[in-house]
Amino acid sequence: MIASLRGTVTHVGLHSAVIDVNGMGMLVQATPQTLSSLHVGREALVQTAMIVREDSMTLYGFTDADQREVFETLLSVSGVGPRIALAVLAVHTPEAIRVAASTGDDKAFSKVSGIGPKGARRIVLELADKLVPLGTADNPAAARWQDQVLAAMTGLGWSEKDANAAIDAAVAEAPDIAAGGNVGEILKLTLRRLGTDGARARAPRQQVS
C-alpha cells in the first residue's frame, strides 16, 4: 500500500497530477483543492490512498492524512466509490463532512454532483457513528475567521465553492498565518494567491440582479 508520495511535480491537470518519485512518474487523482497546492517543478508531499481493482490500480492524493481518512471512511458507504468520495471532498472540508454526518445534515451531501436525496440520506445514516467532529467545537476562533473570510470572498463575487477552495489552498501554504486567526492577513493571502497563480485564477462571477 502506498501511503504517501514525495517528489517533484511534473504535471498538474484538471483532475490529476504527476509526481516524479526517483525517476518514476506517479499519476495521482485529486480534488481541485489538493491540485491547487501543487506547482510544476516544486517538491511536494502528498498523502495517498490506493484503490486496487481487477483491471487497475489508482492512486488518490490528499494534502493531509485527515482528508485521506475521511475519503476512506466515505468509501465504506454502500454505493459510494472513489469518484463520489473525491467529489464530496471537493465540495466540503473534512470537518464539514464530519459535522454533516454527525448532525444528520443530508442536504450537505445533496449539494455534491452525483448524489441524490436517497444517496445523501444513506450516507448520513451509515456515517453517523463513524465520523465525529474534531476541531470546530474546540476552536471557535478558527470557525469565526473561516466564516468571515468566506463572507468577504463571496462579497467580492466569488462562489462559495471557489472561495472555499482558494482559502484551503492559501492556508495549506501558510498554516502559521491561519493559526494566528487574523482575518485581514488570511484574506490578503488568499487574494494574493489567486492573483499570482495565473494558471488557476478565475475572474469573480457577476451576480445577476
mmCIF file with all atom_site columns, C-alpha atoms in Angstrom:
data_model
loop_
_atom_site.group_PDB
_atom_site.id
_atom_site.type_symbol
_atom_site.label_atom_id
_atom_site.label_alt_id
_atom_site.label_comp_id
_atom_site.label_asym_id
_atom_site.label_entity_id
_atom_site.label_seq_id
_atom_site.pdbx_PDB_ins_code
_atom_site.Cartn_x
_atom_site.Cartn_y
_atom_site.Cartn_z
_atom_site.occupancy
_atom_site.B_iso_or_equiv
_atom_site.pdbx_formal_charge
_atom_site.auth_seq_id
_atom_site.auth_comp_id
_atom_site.auth_asym_id
_atom_site.auth_atom_id
_atom_site.pdbx_PDB_model_num
ATOM 1   C CA . MET A 1 1   ? 0.000   0.000  0.000   1.00 0.00 ? 1   MET A CA 1
ATOM 2   C CA . ILE A 1 2   ? 1.378   3.419  -0.996  1.00 0.00 ? 2   ILE A CA 1
ATOM 3   C CA . ALA A 1 3   ? 0.527   5.823  1.846   1.00 0.00 ? 3   ALA A CA 1
ATOM 4   C CA . SER A 1 4   ? 2.332   8.914  0.574   1.00 0.00 ? 4   SER A CA 1
ATOM 5   C CA . LEU A 1 5   ? 4.461   10.302 -2.238  1.00 0.00 ? 5   LEU A CA 1
ATOM 6   C CA . ARG A 1 6   ? 7.302   12.792 -2.054  1.00 0.00 ? 6   ARG A CA 1
ATOM 7   C CA . GLY A 1 7   ? 8.817   14.065 -5.251  1.00 0.00 ? 7   GLY A CA 1
ATOM 8   C CA . THR A 1 8   ? 8.883   16.753 -7.909  1.00 0.00 ? 8   THR A CA 1
ATOM 9   C CA . VAL A 1 9   ? 5.623   17.773 -9.521  1.00 0.00 ? 9   VAL A CA 1
ATOM 10  C CA . THR A 1 10  ? 5.919   17.401 -13.299 1.00 0.00 ? 10  THR A CA 1
ATOM 11  C CA . HIS A 1 11  ? 2.314   17.990 -14.330 1.00 0.00 ? 11  HIS A CA 1
ATOM 12  C CA . VAL A 1 12  ? -0.873  19.418 -12.853 1.00 0.00 ? 12  VAL A CA 1
ATOM 13  C CA . GLY A 1 13  ? -4.140  18.856 -14.702 1.00 0.00 ? 13  GLY A CA 1
ATOM 14  C CA . LEU A 1 14  ? -7.809  19.458 -14.011 1.00 0.00 ? 14  LEU A CA 1
ATOM 15  C CA . HIS A 1 15  ? -8.321  16.180 -12.166 1.00 0.00 ? 15  HIS A CA 1
ATOM 16  C CA . SER A 1 16  ? -4.870  14.733 -11.589 1.00 0.00 ? 16  SER A CA 1
ATOM 17  C CA . ALA A 1 17  ? -1.185  15.429 -11.176 1.00 0.00 ? 17  ALA A CA 1
ATOM 18  C CA . VAL A 1 18  ? 2.061   13.582 -11.909 1.00 0.00 ? 18  VAL A CA 1
ATOM 19  C CA . ILE A 1 19  ? 4.760   13.428 -9.251  1.00 0.00 ? 19  ILE A CA 1
ATOM 20  C CA . ASP A 1 20  ? 8.241   12.215 -10.156 1.00 0.00 ? 20  ASP A CA 1
ATOM 21  C CA . VAL A 1 21  ? 9.470   9.892  -7.405  1.00 0.00 ? 21  VAL A CA 1
ATOM 22  C CA . ASN A 1 22  ? 13.053  8.770  -8.076  1.00 0.00 ? 22  ASN A CA 1
ATOM 23  C CA . GLY A 1 23  ? 12.503  8.869  -11.832 1.00 0.00 ? 23  GLY A CA 1
ATOM 24  C CA . MET A 1 24  ? 9.078   7.234  -11.775 1.00 0.00 ? 24  MET A CA 1
ATOM 25  C CA . GLY A 1 25  ? 6.100   9.396  -12.698 1.00 0.00 ? 25  GLY A CA 1
ATOM 26  C CA . MET A 1 26  ? 3.217   8.630  -10.350 1.00 0.00 ? 26  MET A CA 1
ATOM 27  C CA . LEU A 1 27  ? -0.264  9.677  -11.539 1.00 0.00 ? 27  LEU A CA 1
ATOM 28  C CA . VAL A 1 28  ? -2.465  10.871 -8.684  1.00 0.00 ? 28  VAL A CA 1
ATOM 29  C CA . GLN A 1 29  ? -6.163  11.718 -8.848  1.00 0.00 ? 29  GLN A CA 1
ATOM 30  C CA . ALA A 1 30  ? -7.079  14.580 -6.522  1.00 0.00 ? 30  ALA A CA 1
ATOM 31  C CA . THR A 1 31  ? -9.547  17.331 -5.651  1.00 0.00 ? 31  THR A CA 1
ATOM 32  C CA . PRO A 1 32  ? -9.162  20.879 -7.005  1.00 0.00 ? 32  PRO A CA 1
ATOM 33  C CA . GLN A 1 33  ? -8.044  21.988 -3.528  1.00 0.00 ? 33  GLN A CA 1
ATOM 34  C CA . THR A 1 34  ? -5.188  19.491 -3.462  1.00 0.00 ? 34  THR A CA 1
ATOM 35  C CA . LEU A 1 35  ? -4.193  20.194 -7.052  1.00 0.00 ? 35  LEU A CA 1
ATOM 36  C CA . SER A 1 36  ? -4.126  23.935 -6.401  1.00 0.00 ? 36  SER A CA 1
ATOM 37  C CA . SER A 1 37  ? -1.422  23.373 -3.782  1.00 0.00 ? 37  SER A CA 1
ATOM 38  C CA . LEU A 1 38  ? 0.862   21.627 -6.286  1.00 0.00 ? 38  LEU A CA 1
ATOM 39  C CA . HIS A 1 39  ? 3.224   23.530 -8.575  1.00 0.00 ? 39  HIS A CA 1
ATOM 40  C CA . VAL A 1 40  ? 5.188   22.150 -11.516 1.00 0.00 ? 40  VAL A CA 1
ATOM 41  C CA . GLY A 1 41  ? 8.880   21.994 -10.751 1.00 0.00 ? 41  GLY A CA 1
ATOM 42  C CA . ARG A 1 42  ? 8.454   22.072 -6.977  1.00 0.00 ? 42  ARG A CA 1
ATOM 43  C CA . GLU A 1 43  ? 8.772   19.250 -4.492  1.00 0.00 ? 43  GLU A CA 1
ATOM 44  C CA . ALA A 1 44  ? 5.546   18.081 -2.902  1.00 0.00 ? 44  ALA A CA 1
ATOM 45  C CA . LEU A 1 45  ? 4.424   15.626 -0.255  1.00 0.00 ? 45  LEU A CA 1
ATOM 46  C CA . VAL A 1 46  ? 1.029   14.070 -0.951  1.00 0.00 ? 46  VAL A CA 1
ATOM 47  C CA . GLN A 1 47  ? -0.843  11.634 1.279   1.00 0.00 ? 47  GLN A CA 1
ATOM 48  C CA . THR A 1 48  ? -2.324  8.847  -0.841  1.00 0.00 ? 48  THR A CA 1
ATOM 49  C CA . ALA A 1 49  ? -4.853  6.044  -0.898  1.00 0.00 ? 49  ALA A CA 1
ATOM 50  C CA . MET A 1 50  ? -4.537  3.228  -3.423  1.00 0.00 ? 50  MET A CA 1
ATOM 51  C CA . ILE A 1 51  ? -7.631  1.583  -4.879  1.00 0.00 ? 51  ILE A CA 1
ATOM 52  C CA . VAL A 1 52  ? -6.859  -1.795 -6.442  1.00 0.00 ? 52  VAL A CA 1
ATOM 53  C CA . ARG A 1 53  ? -9.285  -3.433 -8.858  1.00 0.00 ? 53  ARG A CA 1
ATOM 54  C CA . GLU A 1 54  ? -9.021  -6.320 -11.269 1.00 0.00 ? 54  GLU A CA 1
ATOM 55  C CA . ASP A 1 55  ? -8.080  -4.087 -14.183 1.00 0.00 ? 55  ASP A CA 1
ATOM 56  C CA . SER A 1 56  ? -6.497  -1.082 -12.496 1.00 0.00 ? 56  SER A CA 1
ATOM 57  C CA . MET A 1 57  ? -4.542  0.425  -9.609  1.00 0.00 ? 57  MET A CA 1
ATOM 58  C CA . THR A 1 58  ? -5.397  4.064  -8.933  1.00 0.00 ? 58  THR A CA 1
ATOM 59  C CA . LEU A 1 59  ? -3.750  6.498  -6.538  1.00 0.00 ? 59  LEU A CA 1
ATOM 60  C CA . TYR A 1 60  ? -5.794  9.271  -4.919  1.00 0.00 ? 60  TYR A CA 1
ATOM 61  C CA . GLY A 1 61  ? -3.890  12.172 -3.388  1.00 0.00 ? 61  GLY A CA 1
ATOM 62  C CA . PHE A 1 62  ? -4.638  14.476 -0.462  1.00 0.00 ? 62  PHE A CA 1
ATOM 63  C CA . THR A 1 63  ? -2.987  17.434 1.220   1.00 0.00 ? 63  THR A CA 1
ATOM 64  C CA . ASP A 1 64  ? -3.094  15.734 4.622   1.00 0.00 ? 64  ASP A CA 1
ATOM 65  C CA . ALA A 1 65  ? -3.930  12.483 6.384   1.00 0.00 ? 65  ALA A CA 1
ATOM 66  C CA . ASP A 1 66  ? -7.244  13.877 7.629   1.00 0.00 ? 66  ASP A CA 1
ATOM 67  C CA . GLN A 1 67  ? -8.587  14.175 4.089   1.00 0.00 ? 67  GLN A CA 1
ATOM 68  C CA . ARG A 1 68  ? -7.409  10.658 3.309   1.00 0.00 ? 68  ARG A CA 1
ATOM 69  C CA . GLU A 1 69  ? -9.110  9.276  6.422   1.00 0.00 ? 69  GLU A CA 1
ATOM 70  C CA . VAL A 1 70  ? -12.440 10.889 5.522   1.00 0.00 ? 70  VAL A CA 1
ATOM 71  C CA . PHE A 1 71  ? -12.075 9.676  1.915   1.00 0.00 ? 71  PHE A CA 1
ATOM 72  C CA . GLU A 1 72  ? -11.540 6.082  3.066   1.00 0.00 ? 72  GLU A CA 1
ATOM 73  C CA . THR A 1 73  ? -14.453 6.343  5.505   1.00 0.00 ? 73  THR A CA 1
ATOM 74  C CA . LEU A 1 74  ? -16.732 7.579  2.724   1.00 0.00 ? 74  LEU A CA 1
ATOM 75  C CA . LEU A 1 75  ? -15.786 4.504  0.702   1.00 0.00 ? 75  LEU A CA 1
ATOM 76  C CA . SER A 1 76  ? -17.305 2.346  3.432   1.00 0.00 ? 76  SER A CA 1
ATOM 77  C CA . VAL A 1 77  ? -20.766 3.642  2.499   1.00 0.00 ? 77  VAL A CA 1
ATOM 78  C CA . SER A 1 78  ? -22.637 1.342  0.135   1.00 0.00 ? 78  SER A CA 1
ATOM 79  C CA . GLY A 1 79  ? -22.867 2.851  -3.329  1.00 0.00 ? 79  GLY A CA 1
ATOM 80  C CA . VAL A 1 80  ? -20.059 5.359  -2.758  1.00 0.00 ? 80  VAL A CA 1
ATOM 81  C CA . GLY A 1 81  ? -16.992 4.828  -4.926  1.00 0.00 ? 81  GLY A CA 1
ATOM 82  C CA . PRO A 1 82  ? -13.754 6.807  -5.229  1.00 0.00 ? 82  PRO A CA 1
ATOM 83  C CA . ARG A 1 83  ? -15.229 9.295  -7.715  1.00 0.00 ? 83  ARG A CA 1
ATOM 84  C CA . ILE A 1 84  ? -18.108 10.247 -5.417  1.00 0.00 ? 84  ILE A CA 1
ATOM 85  C CA . ALA A 1 85  ? -15.892 10.286 -2.316  1.00 0.00 ? 85  ALA A CA 1
ATOM 86  C CA . LEU A 1 86  ? -13.477 12.646 -4.057  1.00 0.00 ? 86  LEU A CA 1
ATOM 87  C CA . ALA A 1 87  ? -16.383 14.818 -5.212  1.00 0.00 ? 87  ALA A CA 1
ATOM 88  C CA . VAL A 1 88  ? -17.581 15.149 -1.603  1.00 0.00 ? 88  VAL A CA 1
ATOM 89  C CA . LEU A 1 89  ? -14.125 16.337 -0.549  1.00 0.00 ? 89  LEU A CA 1
ATOM 90  C CA . ALA A 1 90  ? -14.090 18.778 -3.455  1.00 0.00 ? 90  ALA A CA 1
ATOM 91  C CA . VAL A 1 91  ? -17.195 20.474 -2.045  1.00 0.00 ? 91  VAL A CA 1
ATOM 92  C CA . HIS A 1 92  ? -16.731 20.109 1.729   1.00 0.00 ? 92  HIS A CA 1
ATOM 93  C CA . THR A 1 93  ? -13.790 20.158 4.120   1.00 0.00 ? 93  THR A CA 1
ATOM 94  C CA . PRO A 1 94  ? -13.212 17.034 6.240   1.00 0.00 ? 94  PRO A CA 1
ATOM 95  C CA . GLU A 1 95  ? -14.567 18.811 9.313   1.00 0.00 ? 95  GLU A CA 1
ATOM 96  C CA . ALA A 1 96  ? -17.690 19.948 7.443   1.00 0.00 ? 96  ALA A CA 1
ATOM 97  C CA . ILE A 1 97  ? -18.262 16.337 6.371   1.00 0.00 ? 97  ILE A CA 1
ATOM 98  C CA . ARG A 1 98  ? -17.921 15.177 9.969   1.00 0.00 ? 98  ARG A CA 1
ATOM 99  C CA . VAL A 1 99  ? -20.376 17.800 11.166  1.00 0.00 ? 99  VAL A CA 1
ATOM 100 C CA . ALA A 1 100 ? -22.897 16.949 8.424   1.00 0.00 ? 100 ALA A CA 1
ATOM 101 C CA . ALA A 1 101 ? -22.678 13.236 9.175   1.00 0.00 ? 101 ALA A CA 1
ATOM 102 C CA . SER A 1 102 ? -22.988 13.645 12.936  1.00 0.00 ? 102 SER A CA 1
ATOM 103 C CA . THR A 1 103 ? -25.897 16.098 12.749  1.00 0.00 ? 103 THR A CA 1
ATOM 104 C CA . GLY A 1 104 ? -27.823 14.232 10.045  1.00 0.00 ? 104 GLY A CA 1
ATOM 105 C CA . ASP A 1 105 ? -27.468 17.060 7.511   1.00 0.00 ? 105 ASP A CA 1
ATOM 106 C CA . ASP A 1 106 ? -28.232 15.096 4.340   1.00 0.00 ? 106 ASP A CA 1
ATOM 107 C CA . LYS A 1 107 ? -28.696 18.349 2.374   1.00 0.00 ? 107 LYS A CA 1
ATOM 108 C CA . ALA A 1 108 ? -24.964 18.971 2.661   1.00 0.00 ? 108 ALA A CA 1
ATOM 109 C CA . PHE A 1 109 ? -24.302 15.783 0.700   1.00 0.00 ? 109 PHE A CA 1
ATOM 110 C CA . SER A 1 110 ? -27.080 16.544 -1.796  1.00 0.00 ? 110 SER A CA 1
ATOM 111 C CA . LYS A 1 111 ? -25.005 19.555 -2.890  1.00 0.00 ? 111 LYS A CA 1
ATOM 112 C CA . VAL A 1 112 ? -22.418 17.174 -4.342  1.00 0.00 ? 112 VAL A CA 1
ATOM 113 C CA . SER A 1 113 ? -22.804 16.314 -8.013  1.00 0.00 ? 113 SER A CA 1
ATOM 114 C CA . GLY A 1 114 ? -23.807 12.678 -8.425  1.00 0.00 ? 114 GLY A CA 1
ATOM 115 C CA . ILE A 1 115 ? -25.510 12.343 -5.039  1.00 0.00 ? 115 ILE A CA 1
ATOM 116 C CA . GLY A 1 116 ? -29.303 12.408 -4.949  1.00 0.00 ? 116 GLY A CA 1
ATOM 117 C CA . PRO A 1 117 ? -31.609 12.749 -1.916  1.00 0.00 ? 117 PRO A CA 1
ATOM 118 C CA . LYS A 1 118 ? -31.744 8.998  -1.271  1.00 0.00 ? 118 LYS A CA 1
ATOM 119 C CA . GLY A 1 119 ? -27.994 8.647  -1.579  1.00 0.00 ? 119 GLY A CA 1
ATOM 120 C CA . ALA A 1 120 ? -27.450 11.598 0.761   1.00 0.00 ? 120 ALA A CA 1
ATOM 121 C CA . ARG A 1 121 ? -29.721 10.070 3.415   1.00 0.00 ? 121 ARG A CA 1
ATOM 122 C CA . ARG A 1 122 ? -27.891 6.749  3.109   1.00 0.00 ? 122 ARG A CA 1
ATOM 123 C CA . ILE A 1 123 ? -24.534 8.468  3.578   1.00 0.00 ? 123 ILE A CA 1
ATOM 124 C CA . VAL A 1 124 ? -25.751 10.224 6.724   1.00 0.00 ? 124 VAL A CA 1
ATOM 125 C CA . LEU A 1 125 ? -27.178 7.012  8.165   1.00 0.00 ? 125 LEU A CA 1
ATOM 126 C CA . GLU A 1 126 ? -24.052 4.963  7.507   1.00 0.00 ? 126 GLU A CA 1
ATOM 127 C CA . LEU A 1 127 ? -21.575 7.615  8.639   1.00 0.00 ? 127 LEU A CA 1
ATOM 128 C CA . ALA A 1 128 ? -23.392 8.776  11.776  1.00 0.00 ? 128 ALA A CA 1
ATOM 129 C CA . ASP A 1 129 ? -21.251 6.662  14.115  1.00 0.00 ? 129 ASP A CA 1
ATOM 130 C CA . LYS A 1 130 ? -18.080 6.737  12.028  1.00 0.00 ? 130 LYS A CA 1
ATOM 131 C CA . LEU A 1 131 ? -17.306 10.445 11.698  1.00 0.00 ? 131 LEU A CA 1
ATOM 132 C CA . VAL A 1 132 ? -17.220 12.746 14.719  1.00 0.00 ? 132 VAL A CA 1
ATOM 133 C CA . PRO A 1 133 ? -16.382 16.482 14.529  1.00 0.00 ? 133 PRO A CA 1
ATOM 134 C CA . LEU A 1 134 ? -12.858 17.207 15.734  1.00 0.00 ? 134 LEU A CA 1
ATOM 135 C CA . GLY A 1 135 ? -11.837 20.827 15.913  1.00 0.00 ? 135 GLY A CA 1
ATOM 136 C CA . THR A 1 136 ? -14.718 23.195 15.348  1.00 0.00 ? 136 THR A CA 1
ATOM 137 C CA . ALA A 1 137 ? -16.197 22.937 18.826  1.00 0.00 ? 137 ALA A CA 1
ATOM 138 C CA . ASP A 1 138 ? -12.783 23.124 20.481  1.00 0.00 ? 138 ASP A CA 1
ATOM 139 C CA . ASN A 1 139 ? -11.581 26.034 18.360  1.00 0.00 ? 139 ASN A CA 1
ATOM 140 C CA . PRO A 1 140 ? -14.398 28.558 17.871  1.00 0.00 ? 140 PRO A CA 1
ATOM 141 C CA . ALA A 1 141 ? -11.892 31.255 16.859  1.00 0.00 ? 141 ALA A CA 1
ATOM 142 C CA . ALA A 1 142 ? -10.905 29.205 13.801  1.00 0.00 ? 142 ALA A CA 1
ATOM 143 C CA . ALA A 1 143 ? -14.551 28.806 12.839  1.00 0.00 ? 143 ALA A CA 1
ATOM 144 C CA . ARG A 1 144 ? -15.073 32.569 13.133  1.00 0.00 ? 144 ARG A CA 1
ATOM 145 C CA . TRP A 1 145 ? -12.213 33.575 10.852  1.00 0.00 ? 145 TRP A CA 1
ATOM 146 C CA . GLN A 1 146 ? -13.239 30.975 8.279   1.00 0.00 ? 146 GLN A CA 1
ATOM 147 C CA . ASP A 1 147 ? -16.778 32.353 8.196   1.00 0.00 ? 147 ASP A CA 1
ATOM 148 C CA . GLN A 1 148 ? -15.533 35.934 7.948   1.00 0.00 ? 148 GLN A CA 1
ATOM 149 C CA . VAL A 1 149 ? -13.036 35.274 5.171   1.00 0.00 ? 149 VAL A CA 1
ATOM 150 C CA . LEU A 1 150 ? -15.622 33.243 3.252   1.00 0.00 ? 150 LEU A CA 1
ATOM 151 C CA . ALA A 1 151 ? -18.160 36.062 3.605   1.00 0.00 ? 151 ALA A CA 1
ATOM 152 C CA . ALA A 1 152 ? -15.604 38.563 2.314   1.00 0.00 ? 152 ALA A CA 1
ATOM 153 C CA . MET A 1 153 ? -14.744 36.382 -0.679  1.00 0.00 ? 153 MET A CA 1
ATOM 154 C CA . THR A 1 154 ? -18.366 35.791 -1.638  1.00 0.00 ? 154 THR A CA 1
ATOM 155 C CA . GLY A 1 155 ? -18.991 39.502 -1.185  1.00 0.00 ? 155 GLY A CA 1
ATOM 156 C CA . LEU A 1 156 ? -16.314 40.145 -3.802  1.00 0.00 ? 156 LEU A CA 1
ATOM 157 C CA . GLY A 1 157 ? -18.218 37.946 -6.241  1.00 0.00 ? 157 GLY A CA 1
ATOM 158 C CA . TRP A 1 158 ? -16.577 34.550 -5.817  1.00 0.00 ? 158 TRP A CA 1
ATOM 159 C CA . SER A 1 159 ? -18.807 31.494 -5.493  1.00 0.00 ? 159 SER A CA 1
ATOM 160 C CA . GLU A 1 160 ? -18.764 29.740 -2.114  1.00 0.00 ? 160 GLU A CA 1
ATOM 161 C CA . LYS A 1 161 ? -17.174 26.652 -3.676  1.00 0.00 ? 161 LYS A CA 1
ATOM 162 C CA . ASP A 1 162 ? -14.356 28.611 -5.366  1.00 0.00 ? 162 ASP A CA 1
ATOM 163 C CA . ALA A 1 163 ? -13.822 30.747 -2.266  1.00 0.00 ? 163 ALA A CA 1
ATOM 164 C CA . ASN A 1 164 ? -13.514 27.697 -0.013  1.00 0.00 ? 164 ASN A CA 1
ATOM 165 C CA . ALA A 1 165 ? -11.048 26.089 -2.425  1.00 0.00 ? 165 ALA A CA 1
ATOM 166 C CA . ALA A 1 166 ? -8.909  29.241 -2.523  1.00 0.00 ? 166 ALA A CA 1
ATOM 167 C CA . ILE A 1 167 ? -8.953  29.618 1.266   1.00 0.00 ? 167 ILE A CA 1
ATOM 168 C CA . ASP A 1 168 ? -7.975  25.969 1.801   1.00 0.00 ? 168 ASP A CA 1
ATOM 169 C CA . ALA A 1 169 ? -5.102  26.268 -0.679  1.00 0.00 ? 169 ALA A CA 1
ATOM 170 C CA . ALA A 1 170 ? -3.804  29.503 0.851   1.00 0.00 ? 170 ALA A CA 1
ATOM 171 C CA . VAL A 1 171 ? -3.998  28.143 4.388   1.00 0.00 ? 171 VAL A CA 1
ATOM 172 C CA . ALA A 1 172 ? -2.175  24.970 3.326   1.00 0.00 ? 172 ALA A CA 1
ATOM 173 C CA . GLU A 1 173 ? 0.704   27.137 2.108   1.00 0.00 ? 173 GLU A CA 1
ATOM 174 C CA . ALA A 1 174 ? 0.862   29.269 5.252   1.00 0.00 ? 174 ALA A CA 1
ATOM 175 C CA . PRO A 1 175 ? -0.558  27.370 8.252   1.00 0.00 ? 175 PRO A CA 1
ATOM 176 C CA . ASP A 1 176 ? 1.161   29.759 10.669  1.00 0.00 ? 176 ASP A CA 1
ATOM 177 C CA . ILE A 1 177 ? -0.943  32.648 9.363   1.00 0.00 ? 177 ILE A CA 1
ATOM 178 C CA . ALA A 1 178 ? -4.090  30.557 9.689   1.00 0.00 ? 178 ALA A CA 1
ATOM 179 C CA . ALA A 1 179 ? -3.171  29.640 13.256  1.00 0.00 ? 179 ALA A CA 1
ATOM 180 C CA . GLY A 1 180 ? -2.987  33.344 14.105  1.00 0.00 ? 180 GLY A CA 1
ATOM 181 C CA . GLY A 1 181 ? -6.602  33.791 13.029  1.00 0.00 ? 181 GLY A CA 1
ATOM 182 C CA . ASN A 1 182 ? -6.047  37.300 11.601  1.00 0.00 ? 182 ASN A CA 1
ATOM 183 C CA . VAL A 1 183 ? -8.914  37.729 9.128   1.00 0.00 ? 183 VAL A CA 1
ATOM 184 C CA . GLY A 1 184 ? -7.212  40.541 7.205   1.00 0.00 ? 184 GLY A CA 1
ATOM 185 C CA . GLU A 1 185 ? -3.960  38.625 6.761   1.00 0.00 ? 185 GLU A CA 1
ATOM 186 C CA . ILE A 1 186 ? -5.722  35.418 5.700   1.00 0.00 ? 186 ILE A CA 1
ATOM 187 C CA . LEU A 1 187 ? -7.928  37.303 3.236   1.00 0.00 ? 187 LEU A CA 1
ATOM 188 C CA . LYS A 1 188 ? -4.911  39.143 1.835   1.00 0.00 ? 188 LYS A CA 1
ATOM 189 C CA . LEU A 1 189 ? -3.007  35.873 1.439   1.00 0.00 ? 189 LEU A CA 1
ATOM 190 C CA . THR A 1 190 ? -5.943  34.228 -0.341  1.00 0.00 ? 190 THR A CA 1
ATOM 191 C CA . LEU A 1 191 ? -6.478  37.110 -2.755  1.00 0.00 ? 191 LEU A CA 1
ATOM 192 C CA . ARG A 1 192 ? -2.743  37.449 -3.442  1.00 0.00 ? 192 ARG A CA 1
ATOM 193 C CA . ARG A 1 193 ? -2.522  33.743 -4.228  1.00 0.00 ? 193 ARG A CA 1
ATOM 194 C CA . LEU A 1 194 ? -5.441  33.954 -6.623  1.00 0.00 ? 194 LEU A CA 1
ATOM 195 C CA . GLY A 1 195 ? -3.848  36.911 -8.324  1.00 0.00 ? 195 GLY A CA 1
ATOM 196 C CA . THR A 1 196 ? -0.398  35.370 -8.742  1.00 0.00 ? 196 THR A CA 1
ATOM 197 C CA . ASP A 1 197 ? -1.423  31.839 -9.703  1.00 0.00 ? 197 ASP A CA 1
ATOM 198 C CA . GLY A 1 198 ? -2.433  32.721 -13.242 1.00 0.00 ? 198 GLY A CA 1
ATOM 199 C CA . ALA A 1 199 ? -2.932  29.098 -14.291 1.00 0.00 ? 199 ALA A CA 1
ATOM 200 C CA . ARG A 1 200 ? -5.861  28.752 -11.920 1.00 0.00 ? 200 ARG A CA 1
ATOM 201 C CA . ALA A 1 201 ? -7.042  32.283 -11.237 1.00 0.00 ? 201 ALA A CA 1
ATOM 202 C CA . ARG A 1 202 ? -10.651 32.904 -12.119 1.00 0.00 ? 202 ARG A CA 1
ATOM 203 C CA . ALA A 1 203 ? -12.457 36.158 -12.613 1.00 0.00 ? 203 ALA A CA 1
ATOM 204 C CA . PRO A 1 204 ? -15.120 36.759 -9.943  1.00 0.00 ? 204 PRO A CA 1
ATOM 205 C CA . ARG A 1 205 ? -18.549 35.728 -11.072 1.00 0.00 ? 205 ARG A CA 1
ATOM 206 C CA . GLN A 1 206 ? -21.023 38.531 -11.598 1.00 0.00 ? 206 GLN A CA 1
ATOM 207 C CA . GLN A 1 207 ? -24.266 38.318 -9.732  1.00 0.00 ? 207 GLN A CA 1
ATOM 208 C CA . VAL A 1 208 ? -27.424 38.600 -11.742 1.00 0.00 ? 208 VAL A CA 1
ATOM 209 C CA . SER A 1 209 ? -29.856 41.026 -10.194 1.00 0.00 ? 209 SER A CA 1
#
